[in-house]
Coordinates of C-alpha atoms and ligand atoms in Angstrom, one line a residue:
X1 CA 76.0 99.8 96.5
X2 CA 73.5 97.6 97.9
X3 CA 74.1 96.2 101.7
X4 CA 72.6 93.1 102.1
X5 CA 74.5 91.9 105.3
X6 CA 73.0 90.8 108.3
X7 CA 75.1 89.6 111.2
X8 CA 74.6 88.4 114.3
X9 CA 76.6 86.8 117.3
X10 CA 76.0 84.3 119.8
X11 CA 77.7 84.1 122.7
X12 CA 78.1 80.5 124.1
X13 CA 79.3 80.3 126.7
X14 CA 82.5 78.6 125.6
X15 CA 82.6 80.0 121.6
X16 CA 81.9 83.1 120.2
X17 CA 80.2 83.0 116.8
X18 CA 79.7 85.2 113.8
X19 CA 77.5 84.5 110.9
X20 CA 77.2 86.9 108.1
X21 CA 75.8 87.2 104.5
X22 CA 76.5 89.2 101.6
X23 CA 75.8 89.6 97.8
X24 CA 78.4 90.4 95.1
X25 CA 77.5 90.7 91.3
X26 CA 80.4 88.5 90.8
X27 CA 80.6 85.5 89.1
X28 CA 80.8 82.7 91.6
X29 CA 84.3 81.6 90.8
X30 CA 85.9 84.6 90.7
X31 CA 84.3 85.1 94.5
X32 CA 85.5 81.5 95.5
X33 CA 88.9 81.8 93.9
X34 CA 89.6 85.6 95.7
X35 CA 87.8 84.7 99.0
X36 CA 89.6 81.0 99.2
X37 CA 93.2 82.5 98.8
X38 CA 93.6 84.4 102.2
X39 CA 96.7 86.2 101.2
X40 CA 94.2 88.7 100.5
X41 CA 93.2 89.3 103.9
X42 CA 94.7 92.5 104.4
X43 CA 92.9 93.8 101.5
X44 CA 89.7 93.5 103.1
X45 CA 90.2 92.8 107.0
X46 CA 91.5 96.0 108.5
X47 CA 92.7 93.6 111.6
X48 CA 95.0 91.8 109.1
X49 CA 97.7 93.4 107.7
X50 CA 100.2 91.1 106.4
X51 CA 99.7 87.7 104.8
X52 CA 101.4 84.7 103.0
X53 CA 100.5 81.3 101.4
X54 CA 103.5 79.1 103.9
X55 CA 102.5 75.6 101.4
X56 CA 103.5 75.0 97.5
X57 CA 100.6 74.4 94.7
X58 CA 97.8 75.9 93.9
X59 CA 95.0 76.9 96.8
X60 CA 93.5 73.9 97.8
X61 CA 92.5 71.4 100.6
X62 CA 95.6 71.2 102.9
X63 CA 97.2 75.4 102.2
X64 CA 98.3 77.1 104.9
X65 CA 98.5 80.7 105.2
X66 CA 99.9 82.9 108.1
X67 CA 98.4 86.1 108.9
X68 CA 99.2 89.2 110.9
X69 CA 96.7 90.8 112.7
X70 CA 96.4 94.2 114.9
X71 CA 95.6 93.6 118.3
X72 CA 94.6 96.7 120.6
X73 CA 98.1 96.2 122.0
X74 CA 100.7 94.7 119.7
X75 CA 99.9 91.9 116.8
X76 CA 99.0 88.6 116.3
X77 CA 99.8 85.8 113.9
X78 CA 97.1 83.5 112.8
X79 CA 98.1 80.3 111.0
X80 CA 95.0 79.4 108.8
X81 CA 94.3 75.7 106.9
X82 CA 92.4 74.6 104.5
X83 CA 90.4 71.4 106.1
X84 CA 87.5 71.5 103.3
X85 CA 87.7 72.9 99.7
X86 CA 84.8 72.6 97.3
X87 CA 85.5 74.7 94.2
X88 CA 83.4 77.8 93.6
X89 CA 81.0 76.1 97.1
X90 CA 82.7 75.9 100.2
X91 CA 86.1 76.3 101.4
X92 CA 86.3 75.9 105.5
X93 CA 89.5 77.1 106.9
X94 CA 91.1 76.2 110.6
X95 CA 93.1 79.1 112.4
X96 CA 95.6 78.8 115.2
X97 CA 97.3 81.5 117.2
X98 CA 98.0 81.3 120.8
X99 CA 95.3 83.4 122.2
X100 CA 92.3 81.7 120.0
X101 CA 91.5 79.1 117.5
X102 CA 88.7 79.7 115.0
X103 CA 87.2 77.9 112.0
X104 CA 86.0 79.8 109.4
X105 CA 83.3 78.5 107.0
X106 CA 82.7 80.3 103.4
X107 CA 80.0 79.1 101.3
X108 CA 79.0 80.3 97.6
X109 CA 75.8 80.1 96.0
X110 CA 74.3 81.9 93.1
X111 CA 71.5 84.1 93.5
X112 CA 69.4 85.2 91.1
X113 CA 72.6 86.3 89.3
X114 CA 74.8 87.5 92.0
X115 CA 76.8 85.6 94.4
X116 CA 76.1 85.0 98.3
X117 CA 78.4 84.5 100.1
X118 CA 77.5 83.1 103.9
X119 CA 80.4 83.6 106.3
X120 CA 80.5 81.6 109.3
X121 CA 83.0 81.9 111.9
X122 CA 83.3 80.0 115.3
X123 CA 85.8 81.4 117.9
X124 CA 87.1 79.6 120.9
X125 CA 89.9 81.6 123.4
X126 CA 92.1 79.4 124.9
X127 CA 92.6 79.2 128.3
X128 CA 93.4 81.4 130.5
X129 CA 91.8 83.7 128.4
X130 CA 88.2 81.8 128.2
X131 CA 87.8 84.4 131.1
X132 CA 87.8 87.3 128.4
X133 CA 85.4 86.3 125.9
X134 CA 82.5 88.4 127.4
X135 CA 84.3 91.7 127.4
X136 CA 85.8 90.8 123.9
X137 CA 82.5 90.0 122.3
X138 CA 81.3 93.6 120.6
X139 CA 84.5 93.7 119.8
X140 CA 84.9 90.7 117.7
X141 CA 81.3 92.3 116.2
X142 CA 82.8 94.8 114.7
X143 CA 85.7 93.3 113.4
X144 CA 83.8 90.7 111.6
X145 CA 80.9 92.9 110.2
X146 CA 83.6 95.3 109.4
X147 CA 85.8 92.6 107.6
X148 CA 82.9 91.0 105.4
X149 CA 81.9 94.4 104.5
X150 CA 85.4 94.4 103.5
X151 CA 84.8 91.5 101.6
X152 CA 82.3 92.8 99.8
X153 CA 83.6 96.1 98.7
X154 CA 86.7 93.9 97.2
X155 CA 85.1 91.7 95.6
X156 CA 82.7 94.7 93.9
X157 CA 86.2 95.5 92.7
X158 CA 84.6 99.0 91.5
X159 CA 87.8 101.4 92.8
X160 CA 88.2 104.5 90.5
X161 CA 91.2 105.4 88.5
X162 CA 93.8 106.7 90.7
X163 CA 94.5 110.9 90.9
X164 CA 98.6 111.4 92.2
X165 CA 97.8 112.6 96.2
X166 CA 97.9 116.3 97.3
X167 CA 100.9 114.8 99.6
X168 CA 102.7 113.4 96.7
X169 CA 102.5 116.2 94.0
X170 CA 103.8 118.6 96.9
X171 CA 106.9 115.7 97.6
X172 CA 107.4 116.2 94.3
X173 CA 107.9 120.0 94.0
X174 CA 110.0 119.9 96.7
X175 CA 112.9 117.5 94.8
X176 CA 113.9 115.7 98.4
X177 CA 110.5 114.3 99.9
X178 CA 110.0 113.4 96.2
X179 CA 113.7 111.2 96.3
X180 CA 112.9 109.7 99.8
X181 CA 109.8 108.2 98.3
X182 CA 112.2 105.7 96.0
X183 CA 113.4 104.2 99.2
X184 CA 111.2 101.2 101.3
X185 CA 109.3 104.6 102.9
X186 CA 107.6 105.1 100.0
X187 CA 106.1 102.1 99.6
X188 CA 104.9 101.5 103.3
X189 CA 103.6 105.2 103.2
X190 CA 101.5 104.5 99.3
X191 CA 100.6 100.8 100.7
X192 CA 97.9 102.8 103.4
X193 CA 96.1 104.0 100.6
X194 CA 96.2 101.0 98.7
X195 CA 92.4 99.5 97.5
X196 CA 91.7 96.1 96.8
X197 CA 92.9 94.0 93.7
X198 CA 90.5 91.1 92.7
X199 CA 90.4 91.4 89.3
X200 CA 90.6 87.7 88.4
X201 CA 93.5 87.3 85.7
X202 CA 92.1 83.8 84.5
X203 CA 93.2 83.5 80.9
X204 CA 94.9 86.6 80.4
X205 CA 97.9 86.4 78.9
X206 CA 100.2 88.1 79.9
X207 CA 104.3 88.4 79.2
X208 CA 107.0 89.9 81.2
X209 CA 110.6 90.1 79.4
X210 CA 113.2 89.7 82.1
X211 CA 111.6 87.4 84.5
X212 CA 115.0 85.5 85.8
X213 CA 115.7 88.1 88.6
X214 CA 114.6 90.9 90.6
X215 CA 111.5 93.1 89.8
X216 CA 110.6 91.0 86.5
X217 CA 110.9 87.5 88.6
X218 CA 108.8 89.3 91.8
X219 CA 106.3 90.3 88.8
X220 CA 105.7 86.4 87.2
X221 CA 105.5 85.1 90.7
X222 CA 102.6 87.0 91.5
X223 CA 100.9 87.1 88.3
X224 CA 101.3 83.7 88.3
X225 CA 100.0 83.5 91.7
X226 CA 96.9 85.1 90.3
X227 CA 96.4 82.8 88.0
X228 CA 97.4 84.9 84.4
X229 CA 98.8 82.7 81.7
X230 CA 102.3 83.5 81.3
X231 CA 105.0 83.8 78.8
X232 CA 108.6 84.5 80.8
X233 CA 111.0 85.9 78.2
X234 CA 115.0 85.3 79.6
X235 CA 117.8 84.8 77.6
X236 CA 119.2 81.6 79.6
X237 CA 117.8 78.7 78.6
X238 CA 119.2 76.6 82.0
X239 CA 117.4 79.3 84.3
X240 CA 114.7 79.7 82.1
X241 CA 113.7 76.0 82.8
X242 CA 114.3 76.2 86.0
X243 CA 112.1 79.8 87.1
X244 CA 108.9 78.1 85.0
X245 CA 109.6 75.2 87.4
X246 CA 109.6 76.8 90.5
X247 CA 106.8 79.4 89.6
X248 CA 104.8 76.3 88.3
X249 CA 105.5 74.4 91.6
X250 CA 105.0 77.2 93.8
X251 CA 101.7 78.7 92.8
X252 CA 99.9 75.3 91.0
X253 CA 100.0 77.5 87.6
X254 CA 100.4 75.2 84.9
X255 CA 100.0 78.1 82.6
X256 CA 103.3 79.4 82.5
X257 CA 106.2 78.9 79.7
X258 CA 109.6 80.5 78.6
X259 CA 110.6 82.5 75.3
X260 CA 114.3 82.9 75.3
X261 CA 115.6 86.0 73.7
X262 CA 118.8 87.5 74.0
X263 CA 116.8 91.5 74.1
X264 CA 120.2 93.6 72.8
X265 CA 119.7 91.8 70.0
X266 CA 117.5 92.9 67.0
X267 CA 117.5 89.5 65.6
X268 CA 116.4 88.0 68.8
X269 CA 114.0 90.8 69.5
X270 CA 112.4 90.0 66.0
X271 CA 112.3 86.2 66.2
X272 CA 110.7 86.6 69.3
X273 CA 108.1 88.7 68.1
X274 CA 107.3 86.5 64.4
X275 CA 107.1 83.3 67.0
X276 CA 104.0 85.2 69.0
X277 CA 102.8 86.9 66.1
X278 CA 102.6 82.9 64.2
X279 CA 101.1 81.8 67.2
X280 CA 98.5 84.4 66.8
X281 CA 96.9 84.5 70.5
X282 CA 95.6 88.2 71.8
X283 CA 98.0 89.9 74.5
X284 CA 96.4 91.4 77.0
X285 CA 99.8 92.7 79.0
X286 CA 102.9 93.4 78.0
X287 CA 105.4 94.2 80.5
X288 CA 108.7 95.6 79.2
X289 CA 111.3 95.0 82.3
X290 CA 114.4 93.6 80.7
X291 CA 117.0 95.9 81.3
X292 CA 120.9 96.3 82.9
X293 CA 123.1 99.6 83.5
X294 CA 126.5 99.2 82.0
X295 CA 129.0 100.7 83.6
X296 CA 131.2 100.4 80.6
X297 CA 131.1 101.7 77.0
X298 CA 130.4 98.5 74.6
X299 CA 128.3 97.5 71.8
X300 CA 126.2 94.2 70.8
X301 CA 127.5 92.1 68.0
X302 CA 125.1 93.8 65.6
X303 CA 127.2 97.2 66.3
X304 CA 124.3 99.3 69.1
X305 CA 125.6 100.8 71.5
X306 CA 124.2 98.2 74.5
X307 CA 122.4 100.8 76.6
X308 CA 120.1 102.6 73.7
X309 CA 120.0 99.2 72.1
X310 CA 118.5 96.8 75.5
X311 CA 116.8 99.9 77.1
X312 CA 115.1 101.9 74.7
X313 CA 114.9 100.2 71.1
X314 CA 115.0 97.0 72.1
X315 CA 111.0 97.5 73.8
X316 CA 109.9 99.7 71.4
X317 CA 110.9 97.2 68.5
X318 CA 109.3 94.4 70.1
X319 CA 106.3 96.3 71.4
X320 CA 105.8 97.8 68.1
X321 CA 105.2 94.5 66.2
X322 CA 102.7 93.2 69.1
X323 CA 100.9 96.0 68.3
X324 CA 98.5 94.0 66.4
X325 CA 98.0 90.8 69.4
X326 CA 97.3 93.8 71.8
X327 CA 94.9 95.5 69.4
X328 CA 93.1 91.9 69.3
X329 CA 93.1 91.5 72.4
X330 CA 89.9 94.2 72.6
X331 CA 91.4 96.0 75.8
X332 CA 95.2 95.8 76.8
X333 CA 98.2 97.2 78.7
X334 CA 101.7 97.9 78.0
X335 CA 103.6 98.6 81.2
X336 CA 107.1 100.3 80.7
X337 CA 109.6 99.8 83.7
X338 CA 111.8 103.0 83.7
X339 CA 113.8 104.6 86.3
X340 CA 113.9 107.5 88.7
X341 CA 117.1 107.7 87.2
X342 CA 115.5 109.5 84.6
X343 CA 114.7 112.5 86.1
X344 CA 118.1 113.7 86.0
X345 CA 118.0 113.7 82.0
X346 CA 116.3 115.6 79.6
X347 CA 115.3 114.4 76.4
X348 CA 117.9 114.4 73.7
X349 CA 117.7 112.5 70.5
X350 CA 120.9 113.1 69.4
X351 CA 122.7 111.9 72.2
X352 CA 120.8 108.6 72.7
X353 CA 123.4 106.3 71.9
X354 CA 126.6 107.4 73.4
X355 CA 130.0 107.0 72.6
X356 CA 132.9 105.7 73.8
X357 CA 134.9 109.0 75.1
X358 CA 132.5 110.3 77.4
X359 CA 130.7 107.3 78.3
X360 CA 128.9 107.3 81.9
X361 CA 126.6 103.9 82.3
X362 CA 124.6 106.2 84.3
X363 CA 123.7 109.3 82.3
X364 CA 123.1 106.6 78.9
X365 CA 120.9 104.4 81.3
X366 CA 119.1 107.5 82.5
X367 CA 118.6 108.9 79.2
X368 CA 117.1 105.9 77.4
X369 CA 114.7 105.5 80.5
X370 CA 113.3 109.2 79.9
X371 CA 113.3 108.0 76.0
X372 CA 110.7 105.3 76.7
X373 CA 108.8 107.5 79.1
X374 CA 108.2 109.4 76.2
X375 CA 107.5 107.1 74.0
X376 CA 105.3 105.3 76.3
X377 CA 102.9 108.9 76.2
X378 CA 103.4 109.0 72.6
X379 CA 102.0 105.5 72.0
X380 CA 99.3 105.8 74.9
X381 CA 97.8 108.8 72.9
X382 CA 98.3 106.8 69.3
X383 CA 96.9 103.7 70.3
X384 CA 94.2 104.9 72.7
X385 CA 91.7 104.1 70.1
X386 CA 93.1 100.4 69.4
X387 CA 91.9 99.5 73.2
X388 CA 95.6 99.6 74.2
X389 CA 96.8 101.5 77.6
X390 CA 100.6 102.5 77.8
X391 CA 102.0 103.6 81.3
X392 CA 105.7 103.9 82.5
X393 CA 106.3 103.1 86.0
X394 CA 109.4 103.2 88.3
X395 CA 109.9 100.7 91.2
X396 CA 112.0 103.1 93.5
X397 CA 115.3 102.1 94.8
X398 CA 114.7 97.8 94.7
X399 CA 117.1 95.6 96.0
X400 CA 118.1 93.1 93.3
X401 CA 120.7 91.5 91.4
X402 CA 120.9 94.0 88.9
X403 CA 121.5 96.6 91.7
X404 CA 124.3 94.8 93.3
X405 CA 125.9 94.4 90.6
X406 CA 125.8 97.6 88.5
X407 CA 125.6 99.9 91.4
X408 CA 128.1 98.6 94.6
X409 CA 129.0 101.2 96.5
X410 CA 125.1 102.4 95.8
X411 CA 124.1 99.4 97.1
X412 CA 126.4 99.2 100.4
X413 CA 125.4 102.7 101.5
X414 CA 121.7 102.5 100.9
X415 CA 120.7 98.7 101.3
X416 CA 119.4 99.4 104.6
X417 CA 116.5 102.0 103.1
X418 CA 116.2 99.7 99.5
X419 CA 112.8 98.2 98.7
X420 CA 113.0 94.3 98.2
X421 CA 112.1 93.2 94.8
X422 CA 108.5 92.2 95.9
X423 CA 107.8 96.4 97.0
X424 CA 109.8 97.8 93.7
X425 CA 107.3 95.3 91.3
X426 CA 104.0 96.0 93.0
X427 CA 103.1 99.0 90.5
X428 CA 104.3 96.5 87.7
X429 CA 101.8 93.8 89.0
X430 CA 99.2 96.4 89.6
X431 CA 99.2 98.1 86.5
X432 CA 99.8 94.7 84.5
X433 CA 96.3 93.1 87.1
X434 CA 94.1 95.9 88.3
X435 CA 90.6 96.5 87.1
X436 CA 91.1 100.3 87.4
X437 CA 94.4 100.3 85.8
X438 CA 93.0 99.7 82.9
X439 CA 91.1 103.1 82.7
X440 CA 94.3 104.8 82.6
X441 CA 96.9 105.6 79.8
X442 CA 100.2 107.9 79.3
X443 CA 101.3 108.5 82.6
X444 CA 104.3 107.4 84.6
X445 CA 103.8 105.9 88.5
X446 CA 105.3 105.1 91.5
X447 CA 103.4 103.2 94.4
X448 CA 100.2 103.1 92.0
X449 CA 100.1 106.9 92.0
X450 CA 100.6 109.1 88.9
X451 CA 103.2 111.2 89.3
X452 CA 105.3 114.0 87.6
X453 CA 107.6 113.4 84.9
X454 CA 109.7 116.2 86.0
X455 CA 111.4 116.9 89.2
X456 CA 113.2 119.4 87.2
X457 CA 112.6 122.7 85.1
X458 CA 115.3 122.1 83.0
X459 CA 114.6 118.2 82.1
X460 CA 111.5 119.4 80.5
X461 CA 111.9 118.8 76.4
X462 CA 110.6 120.9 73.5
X463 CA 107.4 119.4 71.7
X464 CA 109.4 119.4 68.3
X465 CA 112.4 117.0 70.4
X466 CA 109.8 114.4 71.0
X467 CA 108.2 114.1 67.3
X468 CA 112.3 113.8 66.5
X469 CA 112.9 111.1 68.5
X470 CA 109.6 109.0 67.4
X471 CA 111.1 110.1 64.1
X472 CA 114.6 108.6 64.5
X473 CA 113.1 105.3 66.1
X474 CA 111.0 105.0 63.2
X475 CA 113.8 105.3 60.8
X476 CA 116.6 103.4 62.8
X477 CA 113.8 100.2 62.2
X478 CA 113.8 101.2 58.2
X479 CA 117.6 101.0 58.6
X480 CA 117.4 98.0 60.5
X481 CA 115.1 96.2 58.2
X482 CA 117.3 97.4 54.9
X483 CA 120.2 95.5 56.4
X484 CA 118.4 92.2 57.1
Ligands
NAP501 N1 116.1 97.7 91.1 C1 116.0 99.0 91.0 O1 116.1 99.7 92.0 C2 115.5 99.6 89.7 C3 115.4 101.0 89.7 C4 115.0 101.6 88.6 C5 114.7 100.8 87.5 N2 114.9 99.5 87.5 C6 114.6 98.7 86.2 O2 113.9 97.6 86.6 C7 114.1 96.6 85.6 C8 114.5 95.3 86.3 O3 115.7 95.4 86.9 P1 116.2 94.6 88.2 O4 116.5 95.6 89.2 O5 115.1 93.6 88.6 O6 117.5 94.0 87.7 P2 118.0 92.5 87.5 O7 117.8 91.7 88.8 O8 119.3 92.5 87.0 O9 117.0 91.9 86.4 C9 117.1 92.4 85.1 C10 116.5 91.4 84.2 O10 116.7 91.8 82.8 C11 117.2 90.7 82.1 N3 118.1 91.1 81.0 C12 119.2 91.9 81.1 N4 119.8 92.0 79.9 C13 119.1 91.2 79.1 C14 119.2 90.9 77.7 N5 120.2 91.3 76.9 N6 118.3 90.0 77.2 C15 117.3 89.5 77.9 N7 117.2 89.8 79.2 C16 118.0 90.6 79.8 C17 118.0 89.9 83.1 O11 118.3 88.7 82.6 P3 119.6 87.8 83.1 O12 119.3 87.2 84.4 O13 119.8 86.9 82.0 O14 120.7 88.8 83.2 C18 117.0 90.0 84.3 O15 116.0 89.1 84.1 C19 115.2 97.1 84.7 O16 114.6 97.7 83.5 C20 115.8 98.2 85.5 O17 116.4 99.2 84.7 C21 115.3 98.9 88.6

């Protein structure tokens, strides 16, 4: 990694500044675009540590943004503008906070094919505390050296593949620190280790099934955010219209449309696929979210059983005929959104669709989740040489719709420890954005960590139970097609 930063402060008497330079091997857009939208702050400034875009629209002239930084006692909050924005050349940005006002300048210029960024930053404390500026002033130093080294590192955007934690794996093994994890805990323990994301998604396409609630509507908002192209699949055409609007509205994405799709349905499952397929454009991301637990017995109107047919064969039929717009797409990811639930199941094939004496919503939902976590390995090691990644991934405990209303009493006792629907999507975002991501296939997360598939001995399946149920998916689509 080269270091070509230089910084240095003045100290005016009224203003302290800091001016700082580095080099990326970046294009220049992809520098602008990252450094211009500072809800990444706390990805690079170890003072920030919380941030959010408070105006509609796409970064620009006029956004706001409100940041949370770490004081040496207590916190901050820094209400930045936008008061100049030249695409991909300089974006100047005004902050406010009752101790100090700053402006920040960032300007972008190639250089002999990298990208320099010169970071300029005027600070002026407001009185009384005018008084501190000389005994702040190395301190402020570091900050800003640190934070554009910060900068730098992010925008490199050269993070290895992630390896599950020693901390994790021994959570794990011991069932109960493995379980706490699911809850809010987990996430605000993984989030310290977290490394920058600046991939830029510009022009991927991307499609999330389930994107009119919860974890599949915290997932389009963000990948929308970051500037993916988008195709929403929901099954009500009234909120379907109106989630592309507010997305649209919210981040300035005009990239975004609606499939509708009715997912228990085979039919649906299949028109849905032929209309992409027609259409013919690579997929870079699939993400495979739709999903509900029924808490009573029932089947669709083509005669599935609704669990096995919206959980499990419902993504692997539509998945199955992408295949060929992810192979074109040269390098692509299939993300899986299972359930911790499905650690309390082991694998059987023969008991995948259940019946109406015996029926528990639970155990069918948890069995067709450790189905697809299967069959997300199996079709990680078949199609690693098509360019396509396949990873499972469960969001924890997440508050959301489908929570509430599945789960009540669940929900009552535990809402106080749930993750909101922003925390359980983050390893859905990650895996569907992430440079690094895309290094890795077959394995299940949680908080962007690889972790076991087994908190139990006895879940663990026979090698000859998985080639039978990759065998009775293949055949239940000959069936399938036979009929239509
Ligand atoms: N929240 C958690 O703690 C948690 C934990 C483990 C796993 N998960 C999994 O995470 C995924 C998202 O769940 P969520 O918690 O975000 O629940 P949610 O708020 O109920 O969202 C579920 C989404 O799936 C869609 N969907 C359900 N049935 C469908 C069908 N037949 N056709 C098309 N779309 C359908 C829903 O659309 P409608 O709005 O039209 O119903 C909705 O968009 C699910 O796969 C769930 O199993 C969640």
């Amino acid at each position: 990694m080269r270091n070509h930063h230089h910084t240095h402060i003045e100290f005016t008497g009224t203003m302290i500044s800091l001016t700082q330079t580095i080099r990326v091997a970046r294009p220049i857009d992809e520098c602008f675009d990252y450094a211009a939208d500072f809800r990444t702050t706390p990805e690079w400034d170890a003072t920030a540590y919380k941030a959010k875009k408070l105006t509609e629209g796409p970064v620009g002239l006029g956004s706001r943004f409100a940041v949370r930084c770490r004081l040496p006692l207590g916190s901050i909050e820094l209400l930045y503008t936008i008061t100049e924005f030249e695409p991909g050349q300089l974006v100047t940005l005004q902050a406010d906070s009752w101790l100090f006002s700053a402006v920040d300048t960032i300007a972008f210029e190639e250089d002999q094919g990298q990208t320099r960024i010169d970071y300029h930053a005027d600070f002026s404390f407001k009185m009384p505390f005018a008084a501190l500026e000389g005994a702040l002033k190395s301190g402020m130093q570091g900050m800003g050296k640190a934070a554009l080294r910060g900068l730098q590192r992010a925008l490199e955007d050269n993070n290895s593949a992630p390896q599950i934690s020693s901390g994790s794996a021994t959570a794990d093994r011991l069932l109960w620190p493995g379980l706490a994890m699911f809850s809010k805990w987990g996430y605000r323990r993984g989030r310290k280790r977290w490394l920058p994301m600046s991939a830029s998604l510009k022009g991927k396409r991307m499609i999330v099934t389930g994107a009119s609630s919860g974890l599949g509507l915290a997932t389009a908002r963000e990948l929308a955010q970051r500037g993916a192209e988008l195709i929403l699949v929901m099954r009500n055409p009234e909120r379907a219209e109106a989630v592309v609007k507010e997305l649209s509205a919210e981040t300035g994405n005009s990239a975004i449309r609606y499939e509708l799709a009715d997912l228990s349905l085979m039919a649906d499952v299949d028109a849905l696929a032929q209309r992409l397929l027609e259409d013919g454009k690579p997929i870079d991301v699939l993400v495979n979210n739709a999903g509900a637990l029924f808490n009573d017995w029932g089947q669709t109107s083509e005669g599935l059983e609704q669990s096995f047919a919206l959980l499990l064969l419902s993504p692997w039929r539509l998945t199955r005929a992408l295949h060929p717009l992810l192979k074109a797409a040269g390098q692509s990811r299939v993300v899986n959104v299972v359930s911790g639930g499905m650690y309390s199941q082991k694998l059987r094939v023969d008991r995948l669709e259940a019946t109406a004496d015996n029926y528990a919503g639970a155990t069918a939902y948890a069995r067709c989740k450790r189905a697809l976590t299967v069959v997300s390995e199996e079709w990680a090691k078949n199609w690693a040489s098509d360019g396509i990644v396949v990873n499972a991934m469960h969001p924890g405990w997440a508050d959301t719709p489908g929570v509430e209303t599945a789960l009540p009493a669940f929900h009552t006792l535990t809402r106080f420890i749930l993750r909101s629907p922003e925390e359980g999507a983050d390893t859905i975002i990650w895996l569907s954005a992430a440079s690094e991501a895309a290094g890795v296939s077959g394995k299940l997360f949680l908080d962007r960590e690889p972790r076991t598939t087994h908190l139990l001995s006895r879940t663990r399946e026979d090698p000859a139970e998985r080639v039978k149920l990759m065998d009775y998916l293949d055949a239940f689509d000959a069936a399938q097609k036979a009929v239509a």
